[in-house]
């Protein structure tokens, strides 16, 4: 069983530390009182909370945690602890639940609680896999090689072609499909390794790239790889943006469309959703058109709404453009500016829209802090947008 304490330092009670210090140094009671007052000032008058990161806080926190350590030992629980991270060792799952319940009760007496999102039961084999992953041990030469490759590529450098060829040569002899399969057998996949595999997609042959994308986006796998989501999506977007992979575009698009159906829970975080939208924008399909339309209507995030409008711009979705254009008066200034840029994809209709709404745009986008004789922000944006493509 692995677990840790929720907001550990922030919830440590000052008077409890004072009591421990009085027990350790009964001959100098002023020490505990002065420390209590000092901690109260650091905590803006509150009676709880230690500064995070300092060694002094660590020492004071250990005064509190000795009570927990003693209680676990008295209950016959085998345990290891580093600051507020616990590993409880039991013979069965039932004992694991009993042990964590004991720990939870002891912490509650101290005004502390466990972090439920980080409380996990692992089998012995899975725990060994986890530790090996953290330590980087037992890695084969291919894994080590992949981790050591710098996969950053600048397509605008003077040696872009040579750099691309060199990177492709470095990864083509590594069996990435086998590597992914081994990661899936672990309870906690190596986040960096999976991210590296995502970065290699653009350096693969199209057929191999498609197989890797299939493995990465499979419903049973994607949740396990969720910590590498952003890198995976960026890797897929890079492939989708490269005409060398045109033969697998349809396959990738089909896989991407299914993600919103089987793994919608991974899209609830704005940054994850933005990475997904970035991969979707290259082609309009019926499923993703419905997804983007529904997302735009349901989200409260302005940045997500802007990304939806950008998809419609690239797809040249006139119906979607007109729907947002008809709501011009009530959408946010950020959406308005994205729509202004989007309108350039719709020729005369876009031009007419900009002509009709220029006066209102100047009013809506006024910042109210322009110095005399300086160009207004709205005017500067409109001028810049004129040359934007």
Short mmCIF file of C-alpha atoms in Angstrom, two decimals:
data_model
loop_
_atom_site.label_atom_id
_atom_site.label_comp_id
_atom_site.label_asym_id
_atom_site.label_seq_id
_atom_site.Cartn_x
_atom_site.Cartn_y
_atom_site.Cartn_z
CA UNK A 1 0.00 0.00 0.00
CA UNK A 2 1.36 3.41 -1.01
CA UNK A 3 -0.10 6.63 0.32
CA UNK A 4 0.78 10.09 1.55
CA UNK A 5 -0.66 12.84 3.70
CA UNK A 6 -2.80 15.50 2.07
CA UNK A 7 -1.24 19.00 2.29
CA UNK A 8 1.01 17.77 5.08
CA UNK A 9 3.00 20.86 6.04
CA UNK A 10 0.01 23.17 5.63
CA UNK A 11 -2.03 21.31 8.26
CA UNK A 12 0.46 20.77 11.07
CA UNK A 13 -0.91 22.24 14.31
CA UNK A 14 1.48 24.66 16.04
CA UNK A 15 0.31 23.96 19.59
CA UNK A 16 1.01 20.27 19.10
CA UNK A 17 4.61 21.12 18.23
CA UNK A 18 4.70 23.33 21.31
CA UNK A 19 3.58 20.39 23.43
CA UNK A 20 6.25 18.10 21.99
CA UNK A 21 8.96 20.68 22.61
CA UNK A 22 7.83 21.15 26.20
CA UNK A 23 8.12 17.41 26.64
CA UNK A 24 11.65 17.39 25.22
CA UNK A 25 12.87 20.53 27.00
CA UNK A 26 10.81 20.96 30.18
CA UNK A 27 13.49 23.15 31.71
CA UNK A 28 13.12 25.81 28.97
CA UNK A 29 9.38 26.40 28.42
CA UNK A 30 10.01 29.77 26.77
CA UNK A 31 11.57 28.02 23.77
CA UNK A 32 8.28 26.37 22.82
CA UNK A 33 6.28 29.56 23.42
CA UNK A 34 8.60 31.69 21.29
CA UNK A 35 8.60 29.15 18.48
CA UNK A 36 4.81 28.99 18.57
CA UNK A 37 4.58 32.78 18.23
CA UNK A 38 7.12 32.77 15.41
CA UNK A 39 5.23 30.09 13.48
CA UNK A 40 1.98 31.98 13.99
CA UNK A 41 3.48 35.07 12.38
CA UNK A 42 4.77 33.03 9.44
CA UNK A 43 1.27 31.58 9.03
CA UNK A 44 -0.40 35.03 9.07
CA UNK A 45 -1.85 34.54 12.53
CA UNK A 46 -3.15 31.02 11.98
CA UNK A 47 -2.37 28.27 14.47
CA UNK A 48 -1.38 25.73 11.83
CA UNK A 49 0.93 25.40 8.85
CA UNK A 50 4.70 25.17 8.40
CA UNK A 51 6.75 26.76 5.60
CA UNK A 52 7.27 24.22 2.83
CA UNK A 53 10.77 23.26 1.76
CA UNK A 54 12.95 24.29 4.68
CA UNK A 55 14.95 21.86 6.78
CA UNK A 56 13.65 23.45 9.98
CA UNK A 57 10.10 22.59 8.92
CA UNK A 58 11.22 19.03 8.24
CA UNK A 59 12.65 18.69 11.77
CA UNK A 60 9.51 20.13 13.38
CA UNK A 61 7.31 17.89 11.24
CA UNK A 62 9.23 14.85 12.45
CA UNK A 63 8.18 15.71 16.01
CA UNK A 64 4.59 15.16 14.91
CA UNK A 65 5.29 12.09 12.80
CA UNK A 66 7.00 10.19 15.62
CA UNK A 67 3.54 9.70 17.11
CA UNK A 68 2.36 8.14 13.86
CA UNK A 69 5.43 5.92 13.60
CA UNK A 70 4.94 4.63 17.13
CA UNK A 71 1.25 3.94 16.58
CA UNK A 72 1.88 1.94 13.41
CA UNK A 73 4.55 -0.14 15.11
CA UNK A 74 2.32 -0.75 18.14
CA UNK A 75 -0.38 -2.09 15.79
CA UNK A 76 2.09 -4.56 14.31
CA UNK A 77 2.16 -2.87 10.90
CA UNK A 78 5.30 -3.07 8.79
CA UNK A 79 5.92 0.36 7.33
CA UNK A 80 8.42 2.66 5.67
CA UNK A 81 8.12 6.43 5.58
CA UNK A 82 9.87 9.34 3.90
CA UNK A 83 8.52 12.63 5.30
CA UNK A 84 4.79 12.17 4.54
CA UNK A 85 5.04 9.31 2.01
CA UNK A 86 4.15 5.89 3.41
CA UNK A 87 4.60 2.33 2.24
CA UNK A 88 2.61 -0.17 4.31
CA UNK A 89 3.58 -3.82 3.83
CA UNK A 90 0.89 -6.44 4.38
CA UNK A 91 0.24 -10.08 3.52
CA UNK A 92 -3.14 -9.53 1.87
CA UNK A 93 -5.44 -6.90 0.45
CA UNK A 94 -7.70 -7.17 3.50
CA UNK A 95 -4.75 -6.41 5.77
CA UNK A 96 -3.81 -3.50 3.53
CA UNK A 97 -7.24 -1.92 4.00
CA UNK A 98 -7.02 -2.49 7.75
CA UNK A 99 -3.55 -0.94 7.89
CA UNK A 100 -4.55 2.15 5.95
CA UNK A 101 -7.62 2.54 8.17
CA UNK A 102 -5.36 2.47 11.22
CA UNK A 103 -3.06 5.06 9.68
CA UNK A 104 -6.02 7.24 8.75
CA UNK A 105 -7.38 7.15 12.31
CA UNK A 106 -4.01 8.05 13.82
CA UNK A 107 -3.62 10.97 11.43
CA UNK A 108 -7.15 12.18 12.16
CA UNK A 109 -6.21 12.51 15.83
CA UNK A 110 -3.47 14.91 14.68
CA UNK A 111 -5.73 16.90 12.38
CA UNK A 112 -4.25 15.29 9.27
CA UNK A 113 -5.72 13.12 6.51
CA UNK A 114 -4.58 10.84 3.71
CA UNK A 115 -4.49 11.90 0.09
CA UNK A 116 -7.07 9.57 -1.48
CA UNK A 117 -5.84 10.19 -5.02
CA UNK A 118 -2.39 8.89 -4.08
CA UNK A 119 -3.49 5.89 -2.04
CA UNK A 120 -2.80 2.75 -4.07
CA UNK A 121 -2.63 -0.96 -3.37
CA UNK A 122 0.15 -2.70 -5.29
CA UNK A 123 1.05 -6.36 -5.46
CA UNK A 124 4.61 -7.28 -4.56
CA UNK A 125 5.57 -7.64 -8.22
CA UNK A 126 4.02 -4.33 -9.17
CA UNK A 127 5.74 -2.57 -6.29
CA UNK A 128 9.10 -3.95 -7.43
CA UNK A 129 8.34 -2.71 -10.96
CA UNK A 130 7.48 0.70 -9.56
CA UNK A 131 10.70 0.96 -7.56
CA UNK A 132 12.78 -0.19 -10.50
CA UNK A 133 11.12 2.43 -12.68
CA UNK A 134 11.90 5.15 -10.16
CA UNK A 135 15.50 4.03 -9.80
CA UNK A 136 15.97 3.36 -13.51
CA UNK A 137 17.37 -0.10 -12.80
CA UNK A 138 17.07 -3.26 -14.88
CA UNK A 139 16.66 -1.28 -18.09
CA UNK A 140 17.88 -2.90 -21.27
CA UNK A 141 20.22 -1.16 -23.66
CA UNK A 142 17.40 -0.16 -26.03
CA UNK A 143 15.49 1.57 -23.24
CA UNK A 144 18.60 3.37 -22.05
CA UNK A 145 19.42 4.42 -25.62
CA UNK A 146 15.94 5.81 -26.23
CA UNK A 147 16.01 7.79 -23.00
CA UNK A 148 19.36 9.32 -23.89
CA UNK A 149 18.38 10.48 -27.39
CA UNK A 150 17.65 14.19 -27.71
CA UNK A 151 14.61 14.14 -30.01
CA UNK A 152 14.19 17.88 -30.35
CA UNK A 153 14.19 18.87 -34.00
CA UNK A 154 14.27 22.33 -35.56
CA UNK A 155 12.79 22.18 -39.08
CA UNK A 156 14.07 25.70 -39.77
CA UNK A 157 17.72 25.09 -39.01
CA UNK A 158 20.34 25.16 -41.75
CA UNK A 159 20.93 21.42 -41.25
CA UNK A 160 17.28 20.36 -40.88
CA UNK A 161 17.44 17.50 -43.39
CA UNK A 162 20.67 16.10 -41.96
CA UNK A 163 19.32 16.38 -38.41
CA UNK A 164 16.09 14.61 -39.35
CA UNK A 165 17.95 11.79 -41.11
CA UNK A 166 20.27 11.34 -38.14
CA UNK A 167 17.40 11.15 -35.64
CA UNK A 168 15.54 8.70 -37.83
CA UNK A 169 18.61 6.51 -37.96
CA UNK A 170 18.90 6.52 -34.17
CA UNK A 171 15.37 5.26 -33.54
CA UNK A 172 14.73 2.92 -36.47
CA UNK A 173 16.53 -0.03 -34.86
CA UNK A 174 14.65 0.20 -31.54
CA UNK A 175 11.63 -2.08 -31.16
CA UNK A 176 9.24 0.51 -29.76
CA UNK A 177 6.17 -1.72 -30.01
CA UNK A 178 7.80 -4.28 -27.74
CA UNK A 179 8.87 -1.49 -25.42
CA UNK A 180 5.30 -0.20 -25.14
CA UNK A 181 4.03 -3.69 -24.41
CA UNK A 182 6.51 -4.06 -21.56
CA UNK A 183 5.46 -0.71 -20.12
CA UNK A 184 1.83 -1.81 -20.11
CA UNK A 185 2.76 -4.82 -17.99
CA UNK A 186 3.97 -2.48 -15.27
CA UNK A 187 1.62 -1.07 -12.66
CA UNK A 188 3.18 2.36 -13.23
CA UNK A 189 4.58 2.91 -16.75
CA UNK A 190 7.73 4.98 -17.13
CA UNK A 191 6.31 8.41 -18.00
CA UNK A 192 9.48 9.69 -19.63
CA UNK A 193 9.94 6.56 -21.72
CA UNK A 194 6.35 6.68 -23.01
CA UNK A 195 6.81 10.38 -23.76
CA UNK A 196 9.97 9.59 -25.72
CA UNK A 197 8.06 7.03 -27.77
CA UNK A 198 5.51 9.73 -28.53
CA UNK A 199 8.31 12.02 -29.68
CA UNK A 200 9.70 9.36 -32.04
CA UNK A 201 6.50 9.04 -34.08
CA UNK A 202 7.63 11.54 -36.71
CA UNK A 203 10.85 9.58 -37.26
CA UNK A 204 9.14 6.25 -38.00
CA UNK A 205 8.02 4.65 -41.22
CA UNK A 206 4.30 5.36 -41.71
CA UNK A 207 3.18 1.78 -41.06
CA UNK A 208 5.15 1.57 -37.81
CA UNK A 209 3.97 5.02 -36.74
CA UNK A 210 0.35 3.93 -37.20
CA UNK A 211 0.86 0.79 -35.11
CA UNK A 212 2.42 2.86 -32.34
CA UNK A 213 -0.47 5.32 -32.43
CA UNK A 214 -2.90 2.40 -32.24
CA UNK A 215 -1.12 1.13 -29.13
CA UNK A 216 -0.91 4.57 -27.52
CA UNK A 217 -4.57 5.44 -28.13
CA UNK A 218 -6.10 2.04 -27.37
CA UNK A 219 -8.85 2.40 -24.73
CA UNK A 220 -7.14 -0.08 -22.41
CA UNK A 221 -3.79 1.70 -22.70
CA UNK A 222 -4.52 5.40 -22.83
CA UNK A 223 -5.46 5.68 -19.17
CA UNK A 224 -2.18 4.00 -18.17
CA UNK A 225 -0.29 6.47 -20.36
CA UNK A 226 -2.27 9.53 -19.23
CA UNK A 227 0.76 11.14 -17.55
CA UNK A 228 2.36 11.36 -21.01
CA UNK A 229 -0.82 12.64 -22.68
CA UNK A 230 0.52 16.00 -23.84
CA UNK A 231 3.63 14.53 -25.45
CA UNK A 232 1.65 11.75 -27.10
CA UNK A 233 -0.80 14.24 -28.61
CA UNK A 234 1.99 16.54 -29.77
CA UNK A 235 3.70 13.58 -31.40
CA UNK A 236 0.50 12.56 -33.19
CA UNK A 237 -0.12 16.16 -34.28
CA UNK A 238 3.41 16.31 -35.72
CA UNK A 239 2.72 13.19 -37.78
CA UNK A 240 -0.67 14.50 -38.86
CA UNK A 241 0.99 17.71 -40.03
CA UNK A 242 3.58 15.90 -42.17
CA UNK A 243 2.62 14.94 -45.73
CA UNK A 244 5.13 12.07 -45.61
CA UNK A 245 2.54 10.25 -43.49
CA UNK A 246 -0.42 10.92 -45.78
CA UNK A 247 -1.06 7.21 -46.27
CA UNK A 248 -1.95 6.79 -42.59
CA UNK A 249 -3.90 10.02 -42.05
CA UNK A 250 -7.26 8.27 -42.30
CA UNK A 251 -6.22 5.62 -39.79
CA UNK A 252 -4.95 8.20 -37.32
CA UNK A 253 -8.07 10.33 -37.72
CA UNK A 254 -10.28 7.34 -36.99
CA UNK A 255 -8.32 6.56 -33.82
CA UNK A 256 -8.45 10.18 -32.67
CA UNK A 257 -12.21 10.36 -33.17
CA UNK A 258 -12.71 7.40 -30.85
CA UNK A 259 -10.73 9.00 -28.01
CA UNK A 260 -13.52 11.46 -27.23
CA UNK A 261 -15.87 8.49 -26.87
CA UNK A 262 -13.88 5.99 -24.82
CA UNK A 263 -11.62 8.37 -22.86
CA UNK A 264 -13.65 11.55 -22.41
CA UNK A 265 -12.58 11.69 -18.75
CA UNK A 266 -9.06 12.54 -19.90
CA UNK A 267 -10.36 15.65 -21.66
CA UNK A 268 -11.79 17.35 -18.59
CA UNK A 269 -8.51 19.18 -17.95
CA UNK A 270 -8.16 22.22 -20.22
CA UNK A 271 -4.54 21.58 -21.16
CA UNK A 272 -5.29 17.96 -22.12
CA UNK A 273 -8.27 19.05 -24.17
CA UNK A 274 -6.20 21.69 -25.96
CA UNK A 275 -3.60 19.12 -26.98
CA UNK A 276 -6.38 16.90 -28.28
CA UNK A 277 -7.96 19.72 -30.28
CA UNK A 278 -4.58 20.48 -31.77
CA UNK A 279 -4.45 16.94 -33.17
CA UNK A 280 -8.06 17.11 -34.41
CA UNK A 281 -7.86 20.32 -36.37
CA UNK A 282 -6.23 18.91 -39.51
CA UNK A 283 -9.40 17.37 -40.90
CA UNK A 284 -13.11 17.69 -40.28
CA UNK A 285 -14.99 14.46 -39.69
CA UNK A 286 -18.58 14.02 -38.59
CA UNK A 287 -17.62 12.76 -35.13
CA UNK A 288 -15.11 15.48 -34.36
CA UNK A 289 -17.38 18.19 -35.77
CA UNK A 290 -20.05 17.07 -33.31
CA UNK A 291 -17.50 16.90 -30.50
CA UNK A 292 -16.10 20.38 -31.12
CA UNK A 293 -19.57 21.90 -31.46
CA UNK A 294 -20.75 20.28 -28.23
CA UNK A 295 -17.55 21.27 -26.46
CA UNK A 296 -17.88 24.90 -27.51
CA UNK A 297 -21.43 25.08 -26.17
CA UNK A 298 -20.70 23.33 -22.87
CA UNK A 299 -17.32 24.68 -21.79
CA UNK A 300 -16.84 27.75 -19.64
CA UNK A 301 -13.18 28.02 -20.63
CA UNK A 302 -12.44 30.88 -22.99
CA UNK A 303 -9.22 29.26 -24.14
CA UNK A 304 -11.09 26.09 -25.12
CA UNK A 305 -13.69 28.15 -26.98
CA UNK A 306 -10.89 29.88 -28.88
CA UNK A 307 -9.41 26.52 -29.83
CA UNK A 308 -12.81 25.37 -31.11
CA UNK A 309 -13.10 28.48 -33.28
CA UNK A 310 -9.61 27.81 -34.60
CA UNK A 311 -10.69 24.30 -35.63
CA UNK A 312 -13.59 25.81 -37.58
CA UNK A 313 -11.17 28.24 -39.23
CA UNK A 314 -8.93 25.43 -40.46
CA UNK A 315 -11.89 23.29 -41.52
CA UNK A 316 -13.47 26.32 -43.23
CA UNK A 317 -16.70 25.40 -41.46
CA UNK A 318 -18.95 28.23 -42.64
CA UNK A 319 -21.99 27.11 -40.64
CA UNK A 320 -20.04 27.11 -37.38
CA UNK A 321 -18.49 30.46 -38.26
CA UNK A 322 -21.91 32.00 -38.82
CA UNK A 323 -23.28 30.59 -35.57
CA UNK A 324 -20.54 32.29 -33.58
CA UNK A 325 -20.66 35.40 -35.74
CA UNK A 326 -24.36 35.80 -34.91
CA UNK A 327 -23.46 35.78 -31.20
CA UNK A 328 -20.84 38.51 -31.65
CA UNK A 329 -22.49 40.84 -29.17
CA UNK A 330 -22.41 38.36 -26.28
CA UNK A 331 -19.20 36.37 -26.69
CA UNK A 332 -16.03 37.31 -24.80
CA UNK A 333 -13.44 39.71 -26.28
CA UNK A 334 -10.99 36.80 -26.54
CA UNK A 335 -13.47 34.82 -28.64
CA UNK A 336 -14.22 37.91 -30.70
CA UNK A 337 -10.56 38.35 -31.58
CA UNK A 338 -10.21 34.69 -32.55
CA UNK A 339 -13.36 34.98 -34.66
CA UNK A 340 -11.88 38.07 -36.30
CA UNK A 341 -8.86 36.02 -37.35
CA UNK A 342 -11.09 33.09 -38.30
CA UNK A 343 -13.12 35.32 -40.63
CA UNK A 344 -10.17 35.62 -43.00
CA UNK A 345 -10.84 32.02 -44.06
CA UNK A 346 -14.28 32.94 -45.39
CA UNK A 347 -13.45 35.37 -48.18
CA UNK A 348 -16.22 37.92 -48.87
CA UNK A 349 -18.38 36.79 -45.97
CA UNK A 350 -15.47 37.29 -43.61
CA UNK A 351 -14.60 40.62 -45.17
CA UNK A 352 -18.19 41.84 -44.83
CA UNK A 353 -18.25 40.71 -41.21
CA UNK A 354 -15.09 42.64 -40.37
CA UNK A 355 -16.41 45.73 -42.12
CA UNK A 356 -19.70 45.59 -40.24
CA UNK A 357 -18.20 44.96 -36.81
CA UNK A 358 -15.04 47.07 -36.90
CA UNK A 359 -16.63 49.92 -34.98
CA UNK A 360 -17.99 47.62 -32.27
CA UNK A 361 -14.63 45.82 -32.07
CA UNK A 362 -12.88 49.10 -31.33
CA UNK A 363 -15.35 49.66 -28.53
CA UNK A 364 -15.32 46.13 -27.10
CA UNK A 365 -11.54 45.81 -27.12
CA UNK A 366 -10.69 49.20 -25.66
CA UNK A 367 -8.36 48.76 -22.70
CA UNK A 368 -8.84 52.23 -21.27
CA UNK A 369 -5.19 52.82 -20.50
CA UNK A 370 -3.71 54.13 -23.74
CA UNK A 371 -1.41 57.14 -23.45
CA UNK A 372 -2.16 60.14 -25.66
CA UNK A 373 -1.00 59.80 -29.27
CA UNK A 374 -0.46 56.05 -28.88
CA UNK A 375 -2.34 53.61 -31.07
CA UNK A 376 -5.24 51.93 -29.32
CA UNK A 377 -4.86 48.21 -28.64
CA UNK A 378 -7.93 47.41 -30.75
CA UNK A 379 -6.54 49.36 -33.70
CA UNK A 380 -3.17 47.64 -33.34
CA UNK A 381 -4.83 44.21 -33.29
CA UNK A 382 -6.94 44.95 -36.36
CA UNK A 383 -3.88 46.22 -38.23
CA UNK A 384 -1.92 43.13 -37.27
CA UNK A 385 -4.80 40.81 -38.20
CA UNK A 386 -4.91 42.40 -41.63
CA UNK A 387 -1.51 40.90 -42.43
CA UNK A 388 -2.11 37.63 -40.56
CA UNK A 389 -2.79 34.47 -42.51
#
